[in-house]
Coordinates of C-alpha atoms in Angstrom, one line a residue:
Chain N
M309 CA 0.0 0.0 0.0
Y310 CA 1.5 3.3 -1.1
H311 CA 0.1 5.2 1.9
K312 CA 2.4 3.4 4.2
S313 CA 5.5 3.6 2.1
K314 CA 8.3 5.8 3.4
G315 CA 8.7 7.6 0.1
Y316 CA 5.1 8.6 0.0
K317 CA 5.1 9.8 3.6
I318 CA 8.0 12.1 2.8
F319 CA 6.3 13.3 -0.3
S320 CA 3.1 13.9 1.6
F321 CA 4.8 16.0 4.3
F322 CA 6.5 18.2 1.8
N323 CA 3.2 18.4 -0.3
Y324 CA 1.4 19.7 2.8
I325 CA 4.1 22.3 3.4
F326 CA 4.3 23.4 -0.2
L327 CA 0.5 23.8 -0.7
I328 CA 0.0 25.6 2.6
L329 CA 2.8 28.0 1.7
I330 CA 1.2 28.6 -1.7
A331 CA -2.2 29.1 -0.1
L332 CA -0.7 31.6 2.3
S333 CA 0.9 33.5 -0.5
C334 CA -2.6 34.1 -1.9
F335 CA -3.8 35.6 1.2
L336 CA -0.9 37.3 2.8
P337 CA -0.9 40.3 0.5
M338 CA -4.4 41.2 1.7
L339 CA -3.3 40.9 5.3
H340 CA -0.3 43.1 4.6
L341 CA -2.7 45.6 3.2
L342 CA -4.9 45.5 6.2
A343 CA -1.8 45.8 8.5
Q344 CA -0.6 48.9 6.6
S345 CA -4.0 50.5 6.7
L346 CA -4.0 50.2 10.5
S347 CA -0.3 51.4 11.0
S348 CA 1.2 54.8 11.4
K349 CA 3.0 56.6 8.5
A350 CA 6.3 56.4 10.3
A351 CA 6.1 52.7 10.7
I352 CA 5.3 52.2 7.0
N353 CA 8.1 54.4 5.8
G354 CA 10.5 52.6 8.1
N355 CA 9.4 49.3 6.5
L356 CA 8.4 47.9 9.9
V357 CA 4.9 46.7 8.8
S358 CA 4.6 43.1 7.5
F359 CA 1.5 41.3 8.5
W360 CA 0.6 43.0 11.8
P361 CA -0.2 46.7 12.4
V362 CA 2.5 48.7 14.0
D363 CA 1.4 51.8 16.1
F364 CA -2.2 50.7 15.7
N365 CA -4.6 53.5 14.7
A366 CA -7.6 53.8 12.5
D367 CA -6.8 57.3 11.1
A368 CA -6.5 56.1 7.6
Y369 CA -10.1 54.9 7.7
V370 CA -11.4 58.1 9.3
K371 CA -9.7 60.1 6.6
T372 CA -10.8 57.8 3.8
F373 CA -14.5 58.1 4.9
K374 CA -14.2 61.9 5.2
N375 CA -12.9 62.1 1.6
S376 CA -15.9 63.0 -0.5
N377 CA -14.3 61.6 -3.7
F378 CA -14.0 58.3 -2.1
T379 CA -17.5 58.1 -0.7
G380 CA -19.0 59.5 -3.8
S381 CA -17.2 56.9 -5.9
M382 CA -18.4 54.2 -3.6
Q383 CA -22.0 55.3 -4.2
V384 CA -21.5 55.3 -7.9
S385 CA -20.1 51.7 -7.6
V386 CA -22.9 50.5 -5.4
F387 CA -25.5 51.9 -7.8
R388 CA -23.9 50.6 -10.9
T389 CA -23.5 47.2 -9.4
V390 CA -27.1 46.9 -8.4
L391 CA -28.6 48.4 -11.6
G392 CA -26.1 46.6 -13.9
T393 CA -26.8 43.2 -12.3
L394 CA -30.6 43.6 -12.5
I395 CA -30.4 44.6 -16.2
S396 CA -28.0 41.8 -17.1
M397 CA -29.9 39.2 -15.2
F398 CA -33.2 40.3 -16.9
I399 CA -32.0 40.1 -20.4
I400 CA -29.9 36.9 -19.9
T401 CA -32.6 34.9 -18.0
T402 CA -35.4 35.8 -20.4
A403 CA -33.3 34.9 -23.5
G404 CA -31.8 31.9 -21.7
Y405 CA -35.2 30.5 -20.9
A406 CA -36.5 30.9 -24.5
L407 CA -33.3 29.5 -26.0
S408 CA -33.5 26.4 -23.7
K409 CA -36.6 25.5 -25.7
D410 CA -36.8 24.1 -29.2
F411 CA -38.5 26.5 -31.6
R412 CA -38.2 27.6 -35.2
G413 CA -35.3 30.0 -35.7
R414 CA -33.7 29.1 -32.4
N415 CA -30.4 28.0 -33.9
A416 CA -30.1 31.1 -36.0
L417 CA -30.8 33.3 -33.0
M418 CA -28.3 31.3 -31.0
W419 CA -25.6 32.1 -33.6
V420 CA -26.4 35.8 -33.5
F421 CA -25.7 35.7 -29.8
I422 CA -22.6 33.4 -30.0
F423 CA -21.0 35.5 -32.7
T424 CA -20.5 38.3 -30.2
M425 CA -18.2 36.0 -28.2
L426 CA -16.0 35.5 -31.3
F427 CA -15.8 38.9 -32.9
S428 CA -16.2 42.5 -31.7
G429 CA -16.0 46.0 -32.9
G430 CA -13.2 46.8 -30.6
L431 CA -12.3 49.7 -28.4
I432 CA -12.7 52.8 -30.6
P433 CA -15.9 51.9 -32.4
S434 CA -17.5 51.0 -29.1
Y435 CA -16.3 54.3 -27.5
I436 CA -17.7 56.3 -30.4
L437 CA -21.0 54.5 -30.3
V438 CA -21.5 55.2 -26.6
T439 CA -20.5 58.8 -27.2
K440 CA -23.0 59.1 -30.2
L441 CA -25.8 57.6 -28.1
G442 CA -25.2 60.3 -25.6
L443 CA -24.4 57.9 -22.8
K444 CA -21.1 59.5 -21.9
D445 CA -20.9 60.8 -18.4
T446 CA -24.0 59.0 -17.4
I447 CA -24.3 55.8 -15.4
W448 CA -25.8 54.1 -18.5
S449 CA -22.3 54.0 -20.1
L450 CA -21.3 51.7 -17.3
V451 CA -24.2 49.3 -17.3
L452 CA -25.6 49.1 -20.8
P453 CA -22.7 48.2 -23.1
G454 CA -21.6 45.2 -21.2
A455 CA -25.1 44.1 -20.1
F456 CA -25.3 41.1 -22.4
G457 CA -22.7 38.3 -22.0
A458 CA -22.8 35.3 -24.3
Y459 CA -20.9 33.1 -21.8
N460 CA -23.4 33.9 -19.0
L461 CA -26.3 33.2 -21.4
I462 CA -25.0 29.7 -22.2
L463 CA -24.5 29.0 -18.5
I464 CA -28.1 30.1 -17.6
M465 CA -29.5 28.2 -20.6
N466 CA -27.8 25.0 -19.5
F467 CA -29.2 25.4 -16.0
F468 CA -32.7 25.8 -17.4
K469 CA -32.2 22.7 -19.6
T470 CA -31.6 20.6 -16.5
I471 CA -35.1 21.3 -15.2
P472 CA -37.4 18.3 -16.0
K473 CA -39.7 18.9 -19.0
A474 CA -42.5 17.2 -17.2
L475 CA -43.0 20.1 -14.8
E476 CA -43.5 22.4 -17.8
E477 CA -45.9 20.0 -19.5
A478 CA -47.9 19.7 -16.3
A479 CA -48.1 23.5 -16.0
F480 CA -49.3 23.8 -19.6
I481 CA -52.1 21.4 -18.9
D482 CA -53.1 23.6 -15.9
G483 CA -53.3 26.5 -18.4
A484 CA -50.1 28.3 -17.5
S485 CA -48.4 30.4 -20.2
F486 CA -44.7 30.4 -21.0
F487 CA -44.4 33.6 -19.0
V488 CA -46.0 32.1 -15.9
I489 CA -43.9 28.9 -16.2
F490 CA -40.7 31.0 -16.6
R491 CA -41.5 33.1 -13.5
K492 CA -43.1 30.5 -11.2
I493 CA -41.1 27.3 -12.2
Y494 CA -37.9 28.0 -14.0
L495 CA -36.6 31.1 -12.0
P496 CA -37.2 29.6 -8.5
L497 CA -35.9 26.1 -9.4
S498 CA -32.7 27.4 -10.9
L499 CA -31.8 29.7 -8.0
P500 CA -28.3 28.2 -7.5
G501 CA -27.5 28.8 -11.2
L502 CA -28.9 32.3 -11.1
A503 CA -26.9 33.1 -7.9
T504 CA -23.7 31.9 -9.6
V505 CA -24.1 34.0 -12.7
G506 CA -25.5 36.9 -10.7
L507 CA -22.6 37.0 -8.3
F508 CA -20.2 36.8 -11.2
I509 CA -21.8 39.8 -12.8
M510 CA -21.9 41.7 -9.5
V511 CA -18.1 41.1 -9.1
G512 CA -17.5 42.1 -12.6
H513 CA -19.3 45.4 -12.1
W514 CA -17.7 46.1 -8.8
N515 CA -14.2 45.5 -10.1
A516 CA -14.7 47.3 -13.5
W517 CA -12.4 50.4 -13.8
F518 CA -11.6 51.0 -17.4
D519 CA -15.1 52.0 -18.6
G520 CA -15.2 54.6 -15.8
I521 CA -12.0 56.1 -16.9
L522 CA -13.1 55.9 -20.6
Y523 CA -16.6 57.3 -20.3
M524 CA -16.5 59.6 -17.4
S525 CA -14.9 62.9 -18.1
N526 CA -15.8 64.3 -14.7
T527 CA -13.7 62.4 -12.0
E528 CA -16.6 62.9 -9.5
N529 CA -18.5 60.3 -11.5
Y530 CA -15.8 57.7 -11.3
P531 CA -16.9 54.3 -9.8
L532 CA -14.7 53.2 -6.9
A533 CA -12.4 51.0 -9.1
S534 CA -11.7 53.8 -11.5
F535 CA -11.0 56.2 -8.6
L536 CA -8.6 53.7 -7.1
Q537 CA -6.9 53.3 -10.5
T538 CA -6.1 57.0 -10.6
V539 CA -5.0 57.2 -7.0
V540 CA -3.2 54.0 -6.4
V541 CA -1.8 53.1 -9.8
Q542 CA -1.4 56.4 -11.6
G543 CA -0.5 58.0 -8.3
S544 CA -1.8 61.2 -9.6
A545 CA -3.9 62.4 -6.7
Q546 CA -3.1 65.9 -8.0
S547 CA -5.2 65.3 -11.1
M548 CA -8.3 64.8 -9.0
A549 CA -8.8 68.5 -8.5
L550 CA -8.0 68.4 -4.9
S551 CA -6.2 70.8 -2.6
Q552 CA -2.5 70.2 -1.9
S553 CA -3.1 68.9 1.6
E554 CA -5.8 66.5 0.4
A555 CA -3.5 65.3 -2.4
A556 CA -0.6 64.7 -0.1
A557 CA -2.9 62.8 2.2
M558 CA -4.1 60.5 -0.5
S559 CA -0.6 59.5 -1.5
E560 CA 0.1 58.2 2.0
Q561 CA 0.5 54.5 1.9
S562 CA -1.7 53.8 4.9
I563 CA -4.6 55.6 3.2
K564 CA -4.0 53.9 -0.1
A565 CA -4.0 50.6 1.7
A566 CA -7.2 51.5 3.5
Q567 CA -8.9 52.5 0.3
I568 CA -7.9 49.3 -1.5
F569 CA -8.9 47.3 1.5
I570 CA -12.4 48.8 1.8
S571 CA -13.0 48.5 -1.9
T572 CA -12.1 44.8 -1.7
L573 CA -14.1 44.1 1.4
P574 CA -17.5 43.5 -0.4
I575 CA -15.7 40.8 -2.6
I576 CA -14.3 39.1 0.4
L577 CA -17.6 39.2 2.2
V578 CA -19.6 37.8 -0.8
Y579 CA -16.8 35.3 -1.6
P580 CA -18.0 32.4 0.7
F581 CA -21.4 32.5 -1.0
L582 CA -19.7 32.8 -4.4
Q583 CA -17.5 29.9 -3.8
K584 CA -20.3 27.6 -2.7
Y585 CA -21.9 27.9 -6.1
F586 CA -19.2 28.7 -8.6
V587 CA -17.3 25.4 -8.6
K588 CA -20.5 23.8 -9.9
G589 CA -21.2 26.6 -12.3
I590 CA -17.8 26.6 -14.0
V591 CA -17.7 22.8 -14.2
L592 CA -21.1 22.8 -15.8
G593 CA -19.9 25.5 -18.2
A594 CA -16.7 23.6 -19.1
V595 CA -17.4 19.9 -18.7
K596 CA -19.9 18.5 -21.3
E597 CA -20.7 15.1 -22.4
Chain V
M612 CA -51.8 30.3 -24.4
G613 CA -49.8 27.2 -25.4
T614 CA -53.0 25.3 -26.2
L615 CA -53.4 24.6 -29.9
K616 CA -57.0 25.0 -31.3
T617 CA -58.0 22.9 -34.2
D618 CA -58.8 25.9 -36.5
D619 CA -55.3 27.3 -35.9
R620 CA -53.8 24.1 -37.4
K621 CA -55.9 24.4 -40.6
K622 CA -55.1 28.0 -41.2
S623 CA -51.3 27.6 -40.6
S624 CA -50.7 24.7 -42.9
K625 CA -49.7 27.1 -45.7
N626 CA -46.8 28.8 -43.9
P627 CA -44.9 27.0 -41.1
W628 CA -44.0 30.3 -39.5
N629 CA -47.6 31.2 -38.8
K630 CA -48.2 28.1 -36.8
E631 CA -44.9 28.5 -35.0
I632 CA -45.4 32.2 -34.1
R633 CA -48.9 31.5 -32.9
K634 CA -47.7 28.7 -30.6
N635 CA -44.4 30.0 -29.5
W636 CA -44.8 33.7 -29.6
P637 CA -43.8 34.2 -26.0
L638 CA -40.5 32.6 -26.7
Y639 CA -39.7 35.1 -29.4
V640 CA -40.8 38.0 -27.2
L641 CA -38.5 36.7 -24.4
C642 CA -35.5 37.0 -26.8
I643 CA -36.2 40.6 -27.7
P644 CA -34.4 42.3 -24.8
A645 CA -31.2 40.4 -25.4
L646 CA -31.5 40.8 -29.2
V647 CA -31.9 44.6 -28.8
F648 CA -28.8 44.8 -26.6
V649 CA -26.7 42.7 -28.9
L650 CA -27.7 44.6 -32.0
I651 CA -26.9 47.9 -30.4
F652 CA -23.9 47.2 -28.3
A653 CA -22.2 44.2 -30.0
Y654 CA -23.2 44.6 -33.7
G655 CA -23.4 48.4 -33.6
P656 CA -19.7 48.9 -33.1
M657 CA -19.0 46.4 -35.8
V658 CA -20.4 49.1 -38.3
G659 CA -17.8 51.4 -36.9
L660 CA -15.1 49.1 -38.1
V661 CA -15.2 50.8 -41.5
M662 CA -13.1 53.4 -39.8
A663 CA -10.2 51.2 -40.3
F664 CA -10.3 52.0 -44.0
Q665 CA -10.7 55.7 -43.4
D666 CA -8.7 58.7 -42.4
Y667 CA -11.3 59.1 -39.7
K668 CA -11.9 62.6 -38.3
P669 CA -14.4 62.8 -35.5
W670 CA -15.9 66.1 -36.8
L671 CA -16.5 64.5 -40.2
G672 CA -18.0 61.3 -38.9
L673 CA -18.2 57.9 -40.7
T674 CA -19.9 59.3 -43.7
G675 CA -17.7 62.3 -44.2
S676 CA -14.2 60.9 -43.6
T677 CA -12.0 60.1 -46.6
W678 CA -11.5 56.5 -47.7
I679 CA -7.9 55.4 -47.7
G680 CA -8.2 51.7 -48.4
W681 CA -5.7 49.5 -46.7
D682 CA -3.2 52.2 -45.8
N683 CA -3.9 51.9 -42.0
F684 CA -3.1 48.3 -42.1
A685 CA 0.0 48.8 -44.1
R686 CA 1.1 51.3 -41.3
I687 CA 0.9 48.5 -38.7
F688 CA 3.8 46.8 -40.3
Q689 CA 5.7 50.1 -40.9
Y690 CA 5.5 51.4 -37.4
K691 CA 8.1 49.9 -35.2
E692 CA 6.0 50.4 -32.1
A693 CA 3.1 48.5 -33.6
T694 CA 5.2 45.5 -34.7
Q695 CA 6.8 45.5 -31.3
A696 CA 3.5 45.5 -29.5
I697 CA 2.4 42.5 -31.7
T698 CA 5.6 40.6 -30.8
N699 CA 5.2 41.4 -27.1
T700 CA 1.6 40.3 -27.2
L701 CA 2.5 37.0 -28.8
I702 CA 5.4 36.2 -26.4
I703 CA 3.6 37.2 -23.3
A704 CA 0.3 35.5 -24.3
V705 CA 2.0 32.2 -25.4
I706 CA 4.0 31.9 -22.1
K707 CA 1.0 32.8 -20.1
I708 CA -1.1 30.1 -21.8
I709 CA 1.5 27.4 -21.5
V710 CA 2.2 28.2 -17.8
G711 CA -1.5 28.7 -17.2
I712 CA -2.3 25.2 -18.3
I713 CA 0.6 23.3 -16.8
V714 CA 0.7 24.8 -13.3
P715 CA -3.1 24.3 -12.6
I716 CA -2.8 20.7 -13.6
F717 CA 0.3 20.1 -11.4
M718 CA -1.4 21.9 -8.5
A719 CA -4.6 19.9 -8.9
I720 CA -2.7 16.6 -8.8
L721 CA -0.8 17.8 -5.6
L722 CA -4.0 19.0 -4.0
S723 CA -5.8 15.7 -4.7
E724 CA -3.1 14.0 -2.7
I725 CA -4.1 15.9 0.4
R726 CA -6.3 13.5 2.5
N727 CA -7.3 15.8 5.2
M728 CA -10.6 17.4 4.0
G729 CA -10.4 20.4 6.2
V730 CA -6.9 21.3 5.0
K731 CA -7.8 20.6 1.4
K732 CA -10.9 22.8 1.5
S733 CA -9.0 25.7 3.2
I734 CA -6.2 25.6 0.6
Q735 CA -8.8 25.6 -2.2
T736 CA -10.6 28.5 -0.7
L737 CA -7.5 30.6 -0.3
V738 CA -6.0 29.9 -3.8
Y739 CA -9.2 30.9 -5.6
L740 CA -9.4 34.2 -3.7
P741 CA -7.0 36.3 -5.9
H742 CA -9.0 35.6 -9.0
F743 CA -11.8 37.8 -7.6
L744 CA -9.6 40.8 -6.9
S745 CA -9.5 43.3 -9.6
W746 CA -6.2 44.1 -11.4
V747 CA -6.3 47.6 -9.9
T748 CA -6.2 46.0 -6.4
V749 CA -3.5 43.6 -7.4
A750 CA -1.4 46.3 -9.1
G751 CA -1.8 48.4 -6.0
I752 CA -0.4 45.7 -3.9
M753 CA 2.4 44.9 -6.4
I754 CA 3.5 48.5 -6.8
D755 CA 3.8 48.6 -3.1
I756 CA 5.7 45.3 -2.4
L757 CA 7.7 45.3 -5.7
G758 CA 8.9 48.9 -5.4
L759 CA 12.5 49.9 -4.8
D760 CA 11.8 50.2 -1.1
G761 CA 9.1 47.6 -1.1
G762 CA 8.8 44.4 0.9
I763 CA 10.4 42.1 -1.6
N764 CA 13.5 44.2 -2.0
H765 CA 13.7 44.8 1.7
F766 CA 13.6 41.0 2.2
L767 CA 16.2 40.3 -0.6
S768 CA 18.6 42.9 0.6
N769 CA 18.4 41.6 4.2
L770 CA 19.0 38.1 3.0
F771 CA 21.6 38.6 0.3
G772 CA 22.6 42.2 0.7
S773 CA 21.7 42.7 -3.0
K774 CA 20.9 46.0 -4.6
P775 CA 17.2 46.9 -4.9
I776 CA 15.6 45.4 -8.1
F777 CA 13.3 47.6 -10.1
F778 CA 10.8 44.8 -11.1
L779 CA 8.2 47.0 -12.8
G780 CA 10.7 49.4 -14.5
D781 CA 13.2 46.9 -15.9
P782 CA 12.4 45.8 -19.5
V783 CA 14.0 42.4 -18.9
L784 CA 12.2 41.7 -15.6
F785 CA 8.8 43.1 -16.7
R786 CA 7.7 40.0 -18.6
P787 CA 8.5 37.5 -15.9
T788 CA 6.8 39.8 -13.3
V789 CA 3.7 40.0 -15.6
I790 CA 3.6 36.2 -16.1
I791 CA 4.1 35.3 -12.5
S792 CA 1.6 37.7 -11.2
D793 CA -1.0 36.5 -13.7
L794 CA -0.3 33.0 -12.6
W795 CA -0.6 34.0 -8.9
K796 CA -4.0 35.6 -9.6
N797 CA -5.5 32.9 -11.8
F798 CA -4.0 29.4 -11.2
G799 CA -6.5 28.6 -8.4
F800 CA -9.3 29.3 -10.7
G801 CA -7.9 27.2 -13.5
M802 CA -7.5 24.4 -11.0
I803 CA -11.2 24.0 -10.4
V804 CA -12.0 22.0 -13.6
Y805 CA -9.0 19.7 -13.3
L806 CA -9.8 19.0 -9.6
A807 CA -13.4 18.1 -10.6
V808 CA -12.1 15.7 -13.2
I809 CA -9.8 14.0 -10.7
T810 CA -12.6 13.8 -8.2
G811 CA -14.7 12.1 -10.9
I812 CA -12.2 9.3 -11.7
D813 CA -13.6 5.9 -10.8
P814 CA -11.8 4.7 -7.7
S815 CA -11.7 1.2 -8.9
Y816 CA -9.0 2.1 -11.4
Y817 CA -6.8 3.1 -8.5
E818 CA -7.7 -0.1 -6.7
A819 CA -6.9 -2.2 -9.7
A820 CA -3.6 -0.4 -10.2
E821 CA -2.7 -0.8 -6.5
I822 CA -3.3 -4.5 -6.7
D823 CA -1.0 -4.7 -9.6
G824 CA 1.6 -3.1 -7.4
A825 CA 1.6 0.4 -8.9
S826 CA 3.3 3.0 -6.8
R827 CA 1.5 6.4 -6.2
W828 CA 3.6 8.0 -8.9
Q829 CA 2.7 5.2 -11.4
Q830 CA -0.9 5.6 -10.5
I831 CA -0.7 9.3 -11.3
R832 CA 1.1 8.6 -14.6
H833 CA -1.1 5.8 -15.8
V834 CA -4.6 6.6 -14.3
T835 CA -4.8 10.3 -13.3
L836 CA -3.1 11.9 -16.2
P837 CA -4.8 9.9 -19.0
S838 CA -8.1 10.6 -17.4
M839 CA -7.4 14.3 -17.4
M840 CA -6.3 14.2 -21.1
P841 CA -9.5 15.0 -22.8
M842 CA -10.0 18.1 -20.6
I843 CA -6.4 19.2 -21.0
I844 CA -6.8 18.9 -24.8
V845 CA -10.0 20.9 -24.8
I846 CA -8.6 23.7 -22.6
A847 CA -5.3 23.8 -24.6
T848 CA -7.0 24.0 -27.9
L849 CA -9.6 26.6 -26.8
S850 CA -6.8 28.8 -25.4
L851 CA -5.4 29.1 -29.0
G852 CA -8.1 31.8 -29.5
N853 CA -6.4 33.9 -26.8
I854 CA -3.1 34.0 -28.4
L855 CA -3.4 37.8 -29.2
D856 CA -4.8 38.5 -25.7
A857 CA -2.1 39.2 -23.3
G858 CA -4.4 40.9 -20.7
F859 CA -5.1 44.6 -21.1
D860 CA -6.2 45.1 -17.4
Q861 CA -3.0 43.7 -16.0
I862 CA -0.5 45.3 -18.4
F863 CA -2.3 48.7 -18.3
N864 CA -2.0 48.8 -14.5
L865 CA 1.6 47.7 -14.4
Y866 CA 3.4 49.1 -17.3
N867 CA 5.0 52.5 -17.8
P868 CA 7.2 54.1 -20.6
L869 CA 10.3 52.4 -19.3
V870 CA 9.0 49.0 -20.2
Y871 CA 7.2 49.7 -23.5
S872 CA 9.8 47.8 -25.4
T873 CA 8.9 44.5 -23.8
G874 CA 5.6 45.1 -22.2
D875 CA 3.5 47.1 -24.6
I876 CA 0.8 44.9 -26.0
I877 CA -1.7 45.4 -28.9
D878 CA -4.5 46.4 -26.6
T879 CA -2.5 49.0 -24.7
Y880 CA -1.0 50.3 -28.0
V881 CA -4.4 50.7 -29.5
Y882 CA -5.5 52.7 -26.5
R883 CA -2.5 55.0 -26.6
S884 CA -2.3 55.5 -30.3
S885 CA -6.1 56.1 -30.8
L886 CA -7.7 57.6 -27.7
L887 CA -4.7 59.4 -26.5
N888 CA -3.1 60.4 -29.8
G889 CA -6.3 60.8 -31.8
Q890 CA -5.4 58.3 -34.6
Y891 CA -8.8 56.7 -34.6
G892 CA -8.7 55.1 -38.0
F893 CA -5.3 53.5 -37.3
G894 CA -6.2 52.3 -33.8
T895 CA -9.3 50.7 -35.2
A896 CA -7.3 49.0 -37.9
V897 CA -4.9 47.6 -35.3
G898 CA -7.9 46.4 -33.3
L899 CA -9.6 44.8 -36.4
F900 CA -6.3 43.1 -37.3
K901 CA -6.3 41.6 -33.8
S902 CA -10.1 40.7 -33.8
G903 CA -9.7 39.1 -37.3
I904 CA -6.9 36.9 -36.5
S905 CA -8.4 35.9 -33.1
F906 CA -11.7 35.1 -34.9
I907 CA -10.0 32.7 -37.3
L908 CA -8.0 31.1 -34.4
I909 CA -11.2 30.7 -32.3
V910 CA -13.2 29.1 -35.0
V911 CA -10.3 26.7 -35.9
S912 CA -9.7 25.9 -32.3
Y913 CA -13.4 25.1 -31.7
R914 CA -13.4 22.9 -34.7
I915 CA -10.3 21.0 -33.4
A916 CA -11.8 20.7 -30.0
Y917 CA -15.0 19.3 -31.5
K918 CA -13.1 16.8 -33.6
V919 CA -10.6 15.7 -31.0
A920 CA -12.6 15.8 -27.8
N921 CA -16.2 16.1 -29.0
Y922 CA -16.5 19.5 -27.3
K923 CA -19.4 21.7 -28.2
I924 CA -20.1 25.2 -26.9
F925 CA -23.8 24.8 -26.7

């Protein structure tokens, strides 16, 4: 038996160590960020902070929440995430339900949707379209262009296909219409599937930063991720139309750390729920017989 | 609704669409929202691709700008920056794809050897986590810890007394940094499917192998790996379509003019040459060049995946 062989025991020991180290490496950067956000400026500059706060204080959080640019961006992000997820889920579930049935023209329609996965107009034509439609500088530029996702449609459609056909037939006999069946049978029964896709879309909206930078000419309308991009990555707090002292404050590492950490918190909080479903969702999307 | 009356059937016998629409009209109605979105926001921009053949001026629009044929495309191969961006894209994307397939397979096999369920689940949970962080967050962390006075350099100089290394500003080190950070962010996620395949292998294969005296290593080579092969082939073939996608989000957040020579990719180049420098027609041509080649590669790879592993997208 290999479990008892000496070689396997040695392998097993190193395997545990190796994988635990790898797992820690995925988590420690977040801990480092949290420690920095709760440490003093002097401790950070002296490179004293690793994974535990030094000179513990919550100043960075107080300053962050007093910063109207930050809280404003947070509101934009919350609003776009809710609105964007609702719109996406509506158009994907309705089409997903219809396309899980067999009807005339279904395959042609399916190809119209699938083609968007294979080919796109690209950055500039999309930008010009959004501008021409007058969506620039409005929340709609953040939620409408990406609302439809072919991959999500396929996932939802596959979830709907797993629901036994007999349920639908029974409802037809009772006089229910397609709309009633969709609402009263398919949506409730595929809740795990809807939760998976819904959470994916939510995370996507929350993390999206480029569209904000592209479509918002006024930095006050930036969603949180775009705001962070300018502050943390471009490091150009000055460009945000702030006073010198405010700009200097934002470039402080403890404040940057606090800002990144706060913006990531919703993801970390929603993650356990996400994880419960998404393994199933991805496997369903990838493994087919 | 849904019930078919006898007189309906008589009338509709001439045209099959009549019958179909009478019976299934709600299904067509349910497709309308998605169809509207797709037509506007996916097919709409495709109309704008004609810009690639124009000397596009925003104030003249698509109808007013002069047509210049293939000039924009010819320019792609004349501009050194453009050819450089294409080369960088290919190099970074190919290495990312290869590493991004091998490492998750390797990790999935190692993780499947962990017998303690609690430890196994905890490791899984932790390694998936980075996938859900945005590149802005990851870049923020990396800029901090990879900087000249960052944690990594601090650690290295304490250990070896070495001079600080400028990971994000050195053209030679930029690519490895990009590839390793991409791997760090995504390997846990790539692992899921392989882990599912390993879990699904019939245990009796292992029992039989063990009775025949196979060591654990031999079991992995002769049972685990062959069982994973169809999935590996599917994922490897499908990734062929990503060969011109080196990851805009990541590069955009990590690069700077110092590393353009090795780090600038097609997507970042399109952004700079068009939106920042106003060369809309040229930028669109570069984008179309990329989309066109990607499209061919995706179609070919789906064909291969279907032939070799009987994989269908829907």
